[in-house]
C-alpha positions as a printed NumPy array, in Angstrom:
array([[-33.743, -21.996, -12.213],
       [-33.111, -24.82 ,  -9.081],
       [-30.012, -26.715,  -8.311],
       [-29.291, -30.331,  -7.794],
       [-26.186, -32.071,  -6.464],
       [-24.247, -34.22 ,  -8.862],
       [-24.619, -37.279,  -7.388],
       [-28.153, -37.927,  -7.721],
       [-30.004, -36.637,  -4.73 ],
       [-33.463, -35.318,  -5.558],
       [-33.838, -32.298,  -3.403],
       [-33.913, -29.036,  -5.908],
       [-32.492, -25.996,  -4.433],
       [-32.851, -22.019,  -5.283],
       [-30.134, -20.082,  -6.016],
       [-30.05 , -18.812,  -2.872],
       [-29.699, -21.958,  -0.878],
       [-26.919, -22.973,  -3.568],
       [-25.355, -20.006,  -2.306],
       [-25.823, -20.576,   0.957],
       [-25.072, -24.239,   0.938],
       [-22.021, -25.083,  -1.219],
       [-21.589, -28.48 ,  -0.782],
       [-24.426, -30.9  ,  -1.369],
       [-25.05 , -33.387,   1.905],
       [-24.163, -36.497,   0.014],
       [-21.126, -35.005,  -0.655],
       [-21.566, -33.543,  -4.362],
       [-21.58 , -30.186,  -6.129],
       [-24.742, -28.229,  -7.011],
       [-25.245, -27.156, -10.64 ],
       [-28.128, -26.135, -12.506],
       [-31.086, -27.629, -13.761],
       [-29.904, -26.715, -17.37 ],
       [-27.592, -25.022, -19.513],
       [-29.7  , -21.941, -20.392],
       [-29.196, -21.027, -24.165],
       [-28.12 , -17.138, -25.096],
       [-31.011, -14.818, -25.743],
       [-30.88 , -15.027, -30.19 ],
       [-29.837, -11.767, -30.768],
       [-27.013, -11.573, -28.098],
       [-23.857, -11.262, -30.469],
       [-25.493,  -8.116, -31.603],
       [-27.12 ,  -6.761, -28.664],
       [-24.259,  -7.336, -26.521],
       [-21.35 ,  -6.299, -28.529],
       [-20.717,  -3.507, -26.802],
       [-21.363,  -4.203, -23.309],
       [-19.124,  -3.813, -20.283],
       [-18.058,  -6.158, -18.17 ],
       [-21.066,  -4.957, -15.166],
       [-23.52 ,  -5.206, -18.201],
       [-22.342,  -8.357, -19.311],
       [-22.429,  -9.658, -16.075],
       [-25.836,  -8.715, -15.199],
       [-27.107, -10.58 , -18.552],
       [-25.242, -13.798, -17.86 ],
       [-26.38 , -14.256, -14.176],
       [-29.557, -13.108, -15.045],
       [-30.081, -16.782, -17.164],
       [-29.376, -18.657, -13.298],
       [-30.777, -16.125, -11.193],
       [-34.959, -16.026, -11.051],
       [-35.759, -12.527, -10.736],
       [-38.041, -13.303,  -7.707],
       [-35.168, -14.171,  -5.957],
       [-33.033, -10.767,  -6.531],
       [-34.634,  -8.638,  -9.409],
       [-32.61 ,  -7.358, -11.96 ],
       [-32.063,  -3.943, -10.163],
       [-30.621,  -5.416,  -6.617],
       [-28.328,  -7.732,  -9.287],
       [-27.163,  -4.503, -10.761],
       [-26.521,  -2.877,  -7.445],
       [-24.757,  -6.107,  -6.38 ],
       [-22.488,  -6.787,  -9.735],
       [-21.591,  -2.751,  -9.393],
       [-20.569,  -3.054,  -6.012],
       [-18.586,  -5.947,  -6.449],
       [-16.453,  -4.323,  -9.616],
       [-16.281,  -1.212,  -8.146],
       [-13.133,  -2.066,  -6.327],
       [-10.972,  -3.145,  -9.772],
       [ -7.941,  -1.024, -10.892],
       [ -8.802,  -1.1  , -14.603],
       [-12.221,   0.339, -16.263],
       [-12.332,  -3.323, -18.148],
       [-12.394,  -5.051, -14.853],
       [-10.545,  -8.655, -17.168],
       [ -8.778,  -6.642, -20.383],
       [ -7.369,  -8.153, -23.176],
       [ -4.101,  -7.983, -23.981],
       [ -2.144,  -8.81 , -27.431],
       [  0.842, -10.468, -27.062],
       [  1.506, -11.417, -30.671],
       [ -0.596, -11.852, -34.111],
       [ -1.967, -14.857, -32.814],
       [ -1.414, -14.828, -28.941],
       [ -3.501, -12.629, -26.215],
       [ -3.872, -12.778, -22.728],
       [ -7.079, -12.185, -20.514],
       [ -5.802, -10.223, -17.322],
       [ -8.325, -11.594, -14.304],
       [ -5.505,  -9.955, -11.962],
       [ -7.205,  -6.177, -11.664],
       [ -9.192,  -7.062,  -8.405],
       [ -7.953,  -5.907,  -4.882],
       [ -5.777,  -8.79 ,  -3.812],
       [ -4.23 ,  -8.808,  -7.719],
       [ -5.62 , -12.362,  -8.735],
       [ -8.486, -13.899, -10.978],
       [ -9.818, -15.383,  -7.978],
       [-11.046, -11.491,  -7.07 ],
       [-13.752, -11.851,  -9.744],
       [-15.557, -14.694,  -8.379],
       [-15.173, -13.876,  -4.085],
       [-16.107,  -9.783,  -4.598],
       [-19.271, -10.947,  -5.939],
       [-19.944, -14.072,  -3.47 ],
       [-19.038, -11.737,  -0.171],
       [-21.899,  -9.508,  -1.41 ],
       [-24.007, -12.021,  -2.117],
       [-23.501, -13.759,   1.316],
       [-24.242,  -9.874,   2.726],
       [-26.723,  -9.662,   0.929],
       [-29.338, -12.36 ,   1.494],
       [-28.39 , -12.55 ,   5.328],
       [-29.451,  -9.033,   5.658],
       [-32.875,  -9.937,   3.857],
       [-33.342, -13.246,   5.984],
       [-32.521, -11.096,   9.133],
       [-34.651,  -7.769,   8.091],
       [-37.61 , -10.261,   7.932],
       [-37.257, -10.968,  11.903],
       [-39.403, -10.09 ,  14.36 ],
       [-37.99 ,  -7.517,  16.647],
       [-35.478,  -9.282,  19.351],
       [-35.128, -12.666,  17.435],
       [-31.516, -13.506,  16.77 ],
       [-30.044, -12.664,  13.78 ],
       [-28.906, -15.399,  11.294],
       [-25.098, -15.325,  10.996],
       [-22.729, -17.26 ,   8.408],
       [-18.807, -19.001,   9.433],
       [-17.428, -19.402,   6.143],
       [-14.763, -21.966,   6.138],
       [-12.214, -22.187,   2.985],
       [ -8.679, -23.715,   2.137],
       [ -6.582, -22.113,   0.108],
       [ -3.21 , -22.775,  -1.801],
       [ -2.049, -19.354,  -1.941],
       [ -4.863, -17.038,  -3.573],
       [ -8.754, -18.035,  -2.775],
       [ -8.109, -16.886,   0.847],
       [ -6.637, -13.643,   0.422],
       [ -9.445, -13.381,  -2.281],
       [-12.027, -14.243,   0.448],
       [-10.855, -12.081,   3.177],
       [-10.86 ,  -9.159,   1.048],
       [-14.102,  -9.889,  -0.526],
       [-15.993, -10.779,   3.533],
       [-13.749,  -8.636,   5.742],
       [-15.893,  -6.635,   8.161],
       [-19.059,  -7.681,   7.079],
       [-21.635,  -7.902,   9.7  ],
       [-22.803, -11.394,  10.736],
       [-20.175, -13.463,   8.677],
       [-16.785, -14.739,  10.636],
       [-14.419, -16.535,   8.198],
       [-12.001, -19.011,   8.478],
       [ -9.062, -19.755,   5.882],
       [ -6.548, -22.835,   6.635],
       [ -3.479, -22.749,   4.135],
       [ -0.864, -25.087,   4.416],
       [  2.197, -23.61 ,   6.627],
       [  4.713, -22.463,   4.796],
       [  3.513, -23.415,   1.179],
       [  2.367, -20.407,  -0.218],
       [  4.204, -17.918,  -1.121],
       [  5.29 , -14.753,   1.469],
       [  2.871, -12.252,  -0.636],
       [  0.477, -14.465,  -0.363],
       [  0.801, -14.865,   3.316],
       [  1.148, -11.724,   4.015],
       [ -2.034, -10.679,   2.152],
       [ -4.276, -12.903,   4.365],
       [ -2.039, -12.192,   7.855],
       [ -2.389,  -8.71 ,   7.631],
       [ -6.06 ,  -8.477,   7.65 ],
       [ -6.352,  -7.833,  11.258],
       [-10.235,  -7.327,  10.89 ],
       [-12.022,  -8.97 ,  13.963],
       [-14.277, -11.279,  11.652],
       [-11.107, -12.77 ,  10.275],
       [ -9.215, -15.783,  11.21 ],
       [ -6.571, -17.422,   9.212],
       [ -5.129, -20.675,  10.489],
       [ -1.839, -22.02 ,   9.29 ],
       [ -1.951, -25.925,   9.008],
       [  0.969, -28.527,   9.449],
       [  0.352, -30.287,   5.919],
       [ -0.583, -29.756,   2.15 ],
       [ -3.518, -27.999,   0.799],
       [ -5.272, -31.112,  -0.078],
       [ -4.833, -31.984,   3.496],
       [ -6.654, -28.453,   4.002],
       [ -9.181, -29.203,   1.728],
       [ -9.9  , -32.454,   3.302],
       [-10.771, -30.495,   6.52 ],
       [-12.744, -28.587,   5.132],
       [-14.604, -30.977,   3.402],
       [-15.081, -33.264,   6.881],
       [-16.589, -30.056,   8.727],
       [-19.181, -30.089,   5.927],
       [-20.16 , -33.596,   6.574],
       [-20.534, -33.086,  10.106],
       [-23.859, -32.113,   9.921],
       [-24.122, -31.504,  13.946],
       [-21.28 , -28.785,  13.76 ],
       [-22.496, -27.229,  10.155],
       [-25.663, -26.743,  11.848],
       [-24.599, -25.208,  14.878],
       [-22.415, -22.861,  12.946],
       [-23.845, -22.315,   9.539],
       [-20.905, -23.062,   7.935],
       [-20.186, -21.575,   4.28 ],
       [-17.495, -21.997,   2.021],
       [-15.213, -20.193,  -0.511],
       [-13.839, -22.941,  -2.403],
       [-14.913, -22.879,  -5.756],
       [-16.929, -25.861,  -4.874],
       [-19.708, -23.201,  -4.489],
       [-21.904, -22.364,  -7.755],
       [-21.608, -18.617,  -7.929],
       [-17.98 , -18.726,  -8.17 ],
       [-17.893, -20.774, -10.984],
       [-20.959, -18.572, -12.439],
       [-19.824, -15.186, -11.759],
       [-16.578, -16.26 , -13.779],
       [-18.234, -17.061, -17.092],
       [-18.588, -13.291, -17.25 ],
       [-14.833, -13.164, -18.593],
       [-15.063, -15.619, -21.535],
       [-17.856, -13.152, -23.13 ],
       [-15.878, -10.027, -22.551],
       [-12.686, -11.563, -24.13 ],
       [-14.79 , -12.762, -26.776],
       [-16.177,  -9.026, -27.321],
       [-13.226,  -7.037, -26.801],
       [-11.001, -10.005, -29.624],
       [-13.47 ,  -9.189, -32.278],
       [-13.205,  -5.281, -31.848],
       [ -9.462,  -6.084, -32.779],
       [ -9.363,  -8.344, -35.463],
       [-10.821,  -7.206, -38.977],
       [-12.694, -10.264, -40.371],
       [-13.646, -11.098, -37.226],
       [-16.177, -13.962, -37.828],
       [-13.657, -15.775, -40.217],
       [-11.213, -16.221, -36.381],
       [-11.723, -19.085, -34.468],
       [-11.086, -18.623, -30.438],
       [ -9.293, -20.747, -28.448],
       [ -8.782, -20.587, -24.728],
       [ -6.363, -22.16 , -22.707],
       [ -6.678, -21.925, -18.977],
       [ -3.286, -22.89 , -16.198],
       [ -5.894, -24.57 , -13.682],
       [ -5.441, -26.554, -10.377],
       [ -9.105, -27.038,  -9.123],
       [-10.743, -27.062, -12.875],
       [-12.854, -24.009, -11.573],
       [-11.807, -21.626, -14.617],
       [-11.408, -23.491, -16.851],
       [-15.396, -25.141, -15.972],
       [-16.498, -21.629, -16.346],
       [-15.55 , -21.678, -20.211],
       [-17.31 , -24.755, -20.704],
       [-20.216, -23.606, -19.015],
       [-19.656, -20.441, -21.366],
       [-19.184, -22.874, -24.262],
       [-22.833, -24.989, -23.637],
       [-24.793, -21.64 , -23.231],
       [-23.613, -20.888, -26.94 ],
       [-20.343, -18.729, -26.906],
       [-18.057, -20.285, -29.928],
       [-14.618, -21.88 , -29.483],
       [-12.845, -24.358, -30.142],
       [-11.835, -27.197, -27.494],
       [-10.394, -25.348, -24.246],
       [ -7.019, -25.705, -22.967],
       [ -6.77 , -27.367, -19.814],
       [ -2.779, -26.296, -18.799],
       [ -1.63 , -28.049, -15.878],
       [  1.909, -28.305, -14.006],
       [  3.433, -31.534, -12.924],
       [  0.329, -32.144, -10.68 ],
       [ -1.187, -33.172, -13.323],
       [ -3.937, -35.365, -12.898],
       [ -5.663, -33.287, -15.074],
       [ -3.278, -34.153, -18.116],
       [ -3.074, -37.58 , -17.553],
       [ -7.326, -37.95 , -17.62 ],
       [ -6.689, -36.482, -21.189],
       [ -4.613, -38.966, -21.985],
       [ -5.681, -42.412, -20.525],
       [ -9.131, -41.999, -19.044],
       [ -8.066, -42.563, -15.721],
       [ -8.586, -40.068, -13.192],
       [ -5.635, -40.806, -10.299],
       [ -3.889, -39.361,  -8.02 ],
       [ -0.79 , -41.102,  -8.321],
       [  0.273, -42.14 , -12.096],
       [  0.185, -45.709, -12.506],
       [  1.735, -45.587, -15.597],
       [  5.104, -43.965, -13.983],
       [  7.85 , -46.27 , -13.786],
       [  9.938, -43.554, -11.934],
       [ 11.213, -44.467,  -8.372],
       [ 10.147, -40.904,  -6.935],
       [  9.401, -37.291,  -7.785],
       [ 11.761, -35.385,  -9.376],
       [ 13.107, -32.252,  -7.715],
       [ 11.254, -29.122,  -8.508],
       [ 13.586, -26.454, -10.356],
       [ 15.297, -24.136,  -7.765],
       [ 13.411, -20.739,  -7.222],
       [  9.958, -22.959,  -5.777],
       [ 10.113, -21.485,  -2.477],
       [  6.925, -19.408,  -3.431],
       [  5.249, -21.905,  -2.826],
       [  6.544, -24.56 ,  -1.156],
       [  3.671, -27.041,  -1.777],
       [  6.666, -30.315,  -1.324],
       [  6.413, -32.933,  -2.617],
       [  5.016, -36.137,   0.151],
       [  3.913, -39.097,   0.37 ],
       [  0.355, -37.899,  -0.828],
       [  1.894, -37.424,  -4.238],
       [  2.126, -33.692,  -4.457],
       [  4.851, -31.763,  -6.176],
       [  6.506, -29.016,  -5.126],
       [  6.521, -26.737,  -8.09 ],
       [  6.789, -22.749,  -9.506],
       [  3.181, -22.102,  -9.751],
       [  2.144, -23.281,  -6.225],
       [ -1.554, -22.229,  -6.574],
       [ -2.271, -25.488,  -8.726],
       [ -0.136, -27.594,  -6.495],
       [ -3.281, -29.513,  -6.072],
       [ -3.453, -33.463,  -6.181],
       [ -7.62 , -33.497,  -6.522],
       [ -9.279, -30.962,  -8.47 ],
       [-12.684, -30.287,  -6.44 ],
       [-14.226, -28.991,  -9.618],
       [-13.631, -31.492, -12.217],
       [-16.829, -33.824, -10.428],
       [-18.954, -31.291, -12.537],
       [-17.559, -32.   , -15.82 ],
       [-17.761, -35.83 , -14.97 ],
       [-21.262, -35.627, -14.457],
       [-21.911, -33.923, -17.532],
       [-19.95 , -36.741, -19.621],
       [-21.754, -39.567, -17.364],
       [-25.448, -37.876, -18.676],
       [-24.311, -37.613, -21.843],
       [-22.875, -41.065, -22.023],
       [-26.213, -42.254, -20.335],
       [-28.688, -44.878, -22.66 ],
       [-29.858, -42.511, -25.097],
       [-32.972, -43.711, -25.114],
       [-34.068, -42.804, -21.651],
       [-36.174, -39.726, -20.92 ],
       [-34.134, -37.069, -19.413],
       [-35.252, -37.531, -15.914],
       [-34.113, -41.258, -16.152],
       [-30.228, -39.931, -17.549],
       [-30.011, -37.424, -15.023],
       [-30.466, -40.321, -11.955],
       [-28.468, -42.412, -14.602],
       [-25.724, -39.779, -13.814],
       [-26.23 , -39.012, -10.487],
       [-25.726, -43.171,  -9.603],
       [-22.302, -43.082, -12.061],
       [-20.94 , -39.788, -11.018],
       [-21.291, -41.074,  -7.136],
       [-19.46 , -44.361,  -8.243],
       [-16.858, -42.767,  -9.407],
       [-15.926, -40.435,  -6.688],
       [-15.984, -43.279,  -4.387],
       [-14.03 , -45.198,  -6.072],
       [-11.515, -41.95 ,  -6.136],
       [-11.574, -42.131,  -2.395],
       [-11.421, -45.626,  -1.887],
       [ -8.886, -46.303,  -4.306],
       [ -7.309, -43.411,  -4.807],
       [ -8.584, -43.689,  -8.973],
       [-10.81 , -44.615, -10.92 ],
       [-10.864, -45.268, -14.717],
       [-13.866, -44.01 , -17.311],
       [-14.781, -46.105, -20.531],
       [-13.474, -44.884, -23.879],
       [-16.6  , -43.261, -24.767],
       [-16.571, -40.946, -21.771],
       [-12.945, -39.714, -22.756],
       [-13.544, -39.476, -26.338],
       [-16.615, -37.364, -24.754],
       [-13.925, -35.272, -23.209],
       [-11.323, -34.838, -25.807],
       [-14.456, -33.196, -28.312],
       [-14.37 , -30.504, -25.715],
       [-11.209, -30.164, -24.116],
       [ -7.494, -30.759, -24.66 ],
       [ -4.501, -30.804, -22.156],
       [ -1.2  , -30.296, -21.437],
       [  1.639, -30.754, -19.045],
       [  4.091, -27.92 , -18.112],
       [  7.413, -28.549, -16.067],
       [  9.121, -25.892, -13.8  ],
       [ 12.006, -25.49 , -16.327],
       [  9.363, -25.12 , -19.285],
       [  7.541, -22.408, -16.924],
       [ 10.792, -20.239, -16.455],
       [ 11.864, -20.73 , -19.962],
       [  8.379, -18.747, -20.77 ],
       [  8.55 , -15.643, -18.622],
       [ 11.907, -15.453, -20.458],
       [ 10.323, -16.042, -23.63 ],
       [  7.492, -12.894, -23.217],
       [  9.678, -10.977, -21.223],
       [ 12.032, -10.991, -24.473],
       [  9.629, -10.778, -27.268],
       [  8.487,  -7.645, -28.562],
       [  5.69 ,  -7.426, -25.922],
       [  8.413,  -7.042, -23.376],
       [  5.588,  -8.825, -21.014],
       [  6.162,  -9.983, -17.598],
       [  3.847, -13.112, -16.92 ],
       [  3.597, -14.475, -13.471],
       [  4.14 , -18.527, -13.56 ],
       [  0.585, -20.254, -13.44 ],
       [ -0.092, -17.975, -16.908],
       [  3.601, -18.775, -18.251],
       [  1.784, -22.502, -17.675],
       [ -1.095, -21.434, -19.667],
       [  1.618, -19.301, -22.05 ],
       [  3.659, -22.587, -22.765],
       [  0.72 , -25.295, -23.403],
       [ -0.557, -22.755, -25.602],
       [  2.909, -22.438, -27.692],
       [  2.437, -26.274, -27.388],
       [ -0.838, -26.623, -29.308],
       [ -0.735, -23.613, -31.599],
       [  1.727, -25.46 , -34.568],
       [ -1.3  , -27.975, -34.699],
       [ -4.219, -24.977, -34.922],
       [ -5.409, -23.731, -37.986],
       [ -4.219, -20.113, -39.699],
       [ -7.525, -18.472, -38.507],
       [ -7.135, -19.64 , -34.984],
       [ -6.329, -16.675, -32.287],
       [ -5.553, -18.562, -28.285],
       [ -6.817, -16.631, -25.341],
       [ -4.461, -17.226, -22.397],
       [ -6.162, -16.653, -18.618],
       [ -3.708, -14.379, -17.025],
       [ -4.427, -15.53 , -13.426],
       [ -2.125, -13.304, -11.242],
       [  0.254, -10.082, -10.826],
       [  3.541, -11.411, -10.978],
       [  4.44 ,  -9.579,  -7.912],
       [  2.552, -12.477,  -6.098],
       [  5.481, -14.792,  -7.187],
       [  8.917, -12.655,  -6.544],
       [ 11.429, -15.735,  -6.451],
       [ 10.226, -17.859,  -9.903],
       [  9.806, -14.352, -11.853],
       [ 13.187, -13.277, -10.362],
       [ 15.076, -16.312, -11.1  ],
       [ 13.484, -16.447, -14.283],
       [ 14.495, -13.159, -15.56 ],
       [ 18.089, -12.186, -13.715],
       [ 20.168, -12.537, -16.051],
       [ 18.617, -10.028, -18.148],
       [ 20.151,  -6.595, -17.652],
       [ 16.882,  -4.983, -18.7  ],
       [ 14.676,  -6.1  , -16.064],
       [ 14.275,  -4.408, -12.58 ],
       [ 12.074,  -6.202, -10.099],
       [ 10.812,  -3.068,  -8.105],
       [ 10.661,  -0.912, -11.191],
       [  8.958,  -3.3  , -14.121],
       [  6.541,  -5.584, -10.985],
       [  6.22 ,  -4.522,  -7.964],
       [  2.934,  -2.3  ,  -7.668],
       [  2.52 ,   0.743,  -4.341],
       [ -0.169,  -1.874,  -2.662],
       [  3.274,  -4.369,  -2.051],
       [  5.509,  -2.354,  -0.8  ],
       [  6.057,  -2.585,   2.829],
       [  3.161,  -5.575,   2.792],
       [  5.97 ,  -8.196,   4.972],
       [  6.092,  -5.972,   7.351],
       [  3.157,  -5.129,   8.643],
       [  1.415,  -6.383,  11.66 ],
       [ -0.181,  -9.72 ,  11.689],
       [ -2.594, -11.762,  13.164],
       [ -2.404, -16.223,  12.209],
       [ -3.44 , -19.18 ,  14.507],
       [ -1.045, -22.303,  14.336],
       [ -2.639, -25.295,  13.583],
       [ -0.203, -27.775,  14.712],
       [ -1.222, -31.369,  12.362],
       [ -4.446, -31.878,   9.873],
       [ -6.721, -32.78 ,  11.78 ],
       [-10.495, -31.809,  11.995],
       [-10.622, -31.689,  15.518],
       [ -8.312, -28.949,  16.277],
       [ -9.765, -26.439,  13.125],
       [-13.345, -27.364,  15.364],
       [-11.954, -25.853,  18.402],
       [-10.283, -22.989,  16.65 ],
       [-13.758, -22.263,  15.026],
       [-15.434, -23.102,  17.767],
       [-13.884, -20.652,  20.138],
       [-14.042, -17.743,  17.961],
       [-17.431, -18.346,  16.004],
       [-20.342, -17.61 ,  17.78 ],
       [-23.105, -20.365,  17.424],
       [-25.665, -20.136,  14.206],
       [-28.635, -22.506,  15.029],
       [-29.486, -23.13 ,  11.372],
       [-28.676, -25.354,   7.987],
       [-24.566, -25.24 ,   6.692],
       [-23.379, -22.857,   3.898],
       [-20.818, -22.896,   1.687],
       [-18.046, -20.529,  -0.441]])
């Protein structure tokens, strides 16, 4: 299997240097040469898999065994799990007859974003220690400065998965003072001497932008190798498909007449990273029905579902400004500016881009390509329209997609719009119900778009909600949402032993004082040691 960018260059890539690269040069995001198909006989042979078994089948269909056989991708995938509270690694959880919800938030920093970065830190380990155990004797070793931005949970997620791991430093920027104080705290307190979290003046799409600019630079990625977390990088989005099966699995041990159910997922996203991984599920073969794409009032997601037009600022809004976010944000205080981002109660998809969703476009531009062109001609066909596009989102800040390429959409995909008051309204809603559950609020935006939809679904239909984090991570919105009900206790029904005490330990953060590239170069460039060799990417 070899990579290509999504905006037509012709250079084909091995896994590997996907890994290794993240972000294409011109600017696009690798993905694979095809879909692969499931083996025939995998809804029988893989029934009763777990989730390391599962995994090991699933990236075996990207991964060529000549580049890591199928026993290093064992020892790899075992590692990586091995550091999960619960023997299912992502269990499934019934809420109701016809509701469930798909836990990702068992890893070591208690988020879904665990499942993706344990895997990628061992896979960066991994094939630098190969590269390096082929030097001769003396040579320099090849090292790696991974470079991410994160709204609250991909950096803590990345630390834990690359702290103290030889030849890799690692740089996270998060936006100062918009995440929430777990969050912080998680990535501050890593005091490892490879990690180095900066806090940046500005918005996470202002971090993102920085990171995307050091990419460019193709002097400075050079010079330090640079690789990057984001789930701009393949194996994220790969090692995440995983998931979809198990649910899949684990829903038809429960249900009697299990092949009469129809699944439906619906996934609160930001970046369109999860939620890709279900479509990517979906093309190899695994039935569903369309999936949920659950967004907050950044919502740029919703509103390409409903108009075609992929914006970051609504032109359709006749509103003189923002509203005001429902008290109880300050979890993540991703304000609202004059970039068009929203402060809101589930601060991890306070996003005004999604990074991700350039993968789905291409796959509507090929498929909306002349039909009678061979497949080589389509994929350029796509490469020239997906590159279009994206400039046309950075030039003008939108860009709109012919009917056909929505309609293209809507066959696989559906979406909805949650506001903060919504969001609290559903904690209180689970929380009360006879599953007495506590959801943290990026799944209560899953939980609610999901109530949306599921009048509309028919009787067989069963929804699969993406639980993406411990509600501990969000104290204030779970709090407000559920004090005035004299059976809930914070420390007693949320808090887990790995919190407690977490604010006040020792930390160690570098002040970033505006967004601007050239002060994250001099941070990195004072603490990274020099690479000599092409850029990487998480």
């Amino acid at each position: 299997m070899k990579y290509f960018s999504t905006r037509g260059a012709d250079q084909l890539l091995s896994f590997e240097e996907t890994v290794l690269a993240g972000l294409a040069p011109d600017g696009g995001l690798y993905i694979p040469e095809h879909v692969p198909a499931l083996p025939e006989d995998w809804q029988t042979a893989w029934k009763d898999y777990s989730f390391v078994d599962l995994s090991v089948e699933v990236l075996s269909l990207y991964i060529s065994p000549e580049e890591i056989s199928r026993e290093e991708l064992r020892a790899l995938v075992q590692k990586s799990y091995s550091t999960f509270r619960h023997p299912d690694i992502t269990p499934l959880k019934k809420l109701n007859e016809k509701t469930y919800v798909l836990e990702l938030f068992h890893g070591p920093t208690f988020a879904f974003k665990d499942v993706a970065l344990q895997l990628l830190g061992n896979l960066f380990e991994f094939f630098l220690k190969r590269r390096n155990a082929r030097k001769a004797p003396g040579e320099k070793p090849e090292k790696l400065t991974v470079v991410g931005a994160t709204s609250g949970d991909t950096g803590s997620a990345a630390i834990y998965g690359l702290r103290n791991k030889a030849n890799i430093s690692i740089f996270i920027l998060h936006p100062k003072g918009r995440v929430s104080p777990i969050q912080e705290a998680q990535m501050t307190t890593v005091t490892d001497a490879n990690v180095h979290n900066l806090a940046v003046q500005g918005t996470f799409d202002d971090c993102q932008d920085i990171v995307k600019s050091l990419f460019a630079d193709r002097e400075f990625n050079a010079t330090h190798r640079l690789g990057a977390v984001n789930s701009i990088n393949w194996a994220r989005i790969l090692a995440q498909t995983v998931y979809y099966f198990l649910s899949y699995f684990h829903l038809r041990r429960q249900i009697p007449n299990a092949d009469e159910i129809e699944v439906q997922y619906v996934v609160p996203t930001g970046n369109f990273g999860d939620v890709l991984a279900g479509y990517y599920a979906k093309r190899m073969g695994l039935p569903m029905s369309r999936l949920g794409v659950a967004t907050n009032e950044n919502d740029i997601l919703a509103r390409f579902w409903k108009s075609g037009a992929y914006e970051k600022v609504d032109s359709s809004s006749t509103a003189p400004g923002a509203s005001e976010p429902a008290s109880g944000a300050s979890d993540g205080k991703q304000a609202a500016d004059a970039s068009g981002v929203k402060e809101t109660l589930s601060p991890a998809m306070d996003i005004l881009v999604s990074s991700n969703f350039e993968r789905l476009l291409w796959y509507l531009a090929y498929e909306g390509a002349a039909q009678g062109d061979d497949a080589a001609s389509r994929k350029n066909a796509a490469g020239a329209t997906l590159a279009d596009w994206m400039s046309k989102v950075k030039s003008d800040g939108r860009v709109q997609v012919p009917v056909s390429v929505l309609e293209l959409a809507r066959r696989d995909f559906f979406a909805e719009r949650v506001s903060d008051e919504q969001t609290l309204e559903t904690i209180r809603y689970y929380f009360e119900s006879d599953a007495h559950y506590i959801a943290d609020p990026h799944t209560a935006v899953g939980l609610c778009a999901a109530r949306t939809v599921a009048s509309q679904n028919p009787p067989r239909t069963r929804q699969i909600v993406l639980s993406t984090a411990h509600p501990a991570k969000f104290s204030e919105a779970v709090t407000r949402a559920l004090q005035r009900s004299p059976s809930f206790d914070f420390e007693r029904d949320v808090l887990p032993p790995e919190f407690k005490g977490l604010l006040e330990r020792e930390r160690r953060v570098i002040d970033v004082e505006a967004p601007r590239v050239e002060l994250v170069k001099q941070v990195i460039e004072r603490f990274a040691e020099p690479a000599g060799e092409v850029g990487a990417s998480v």
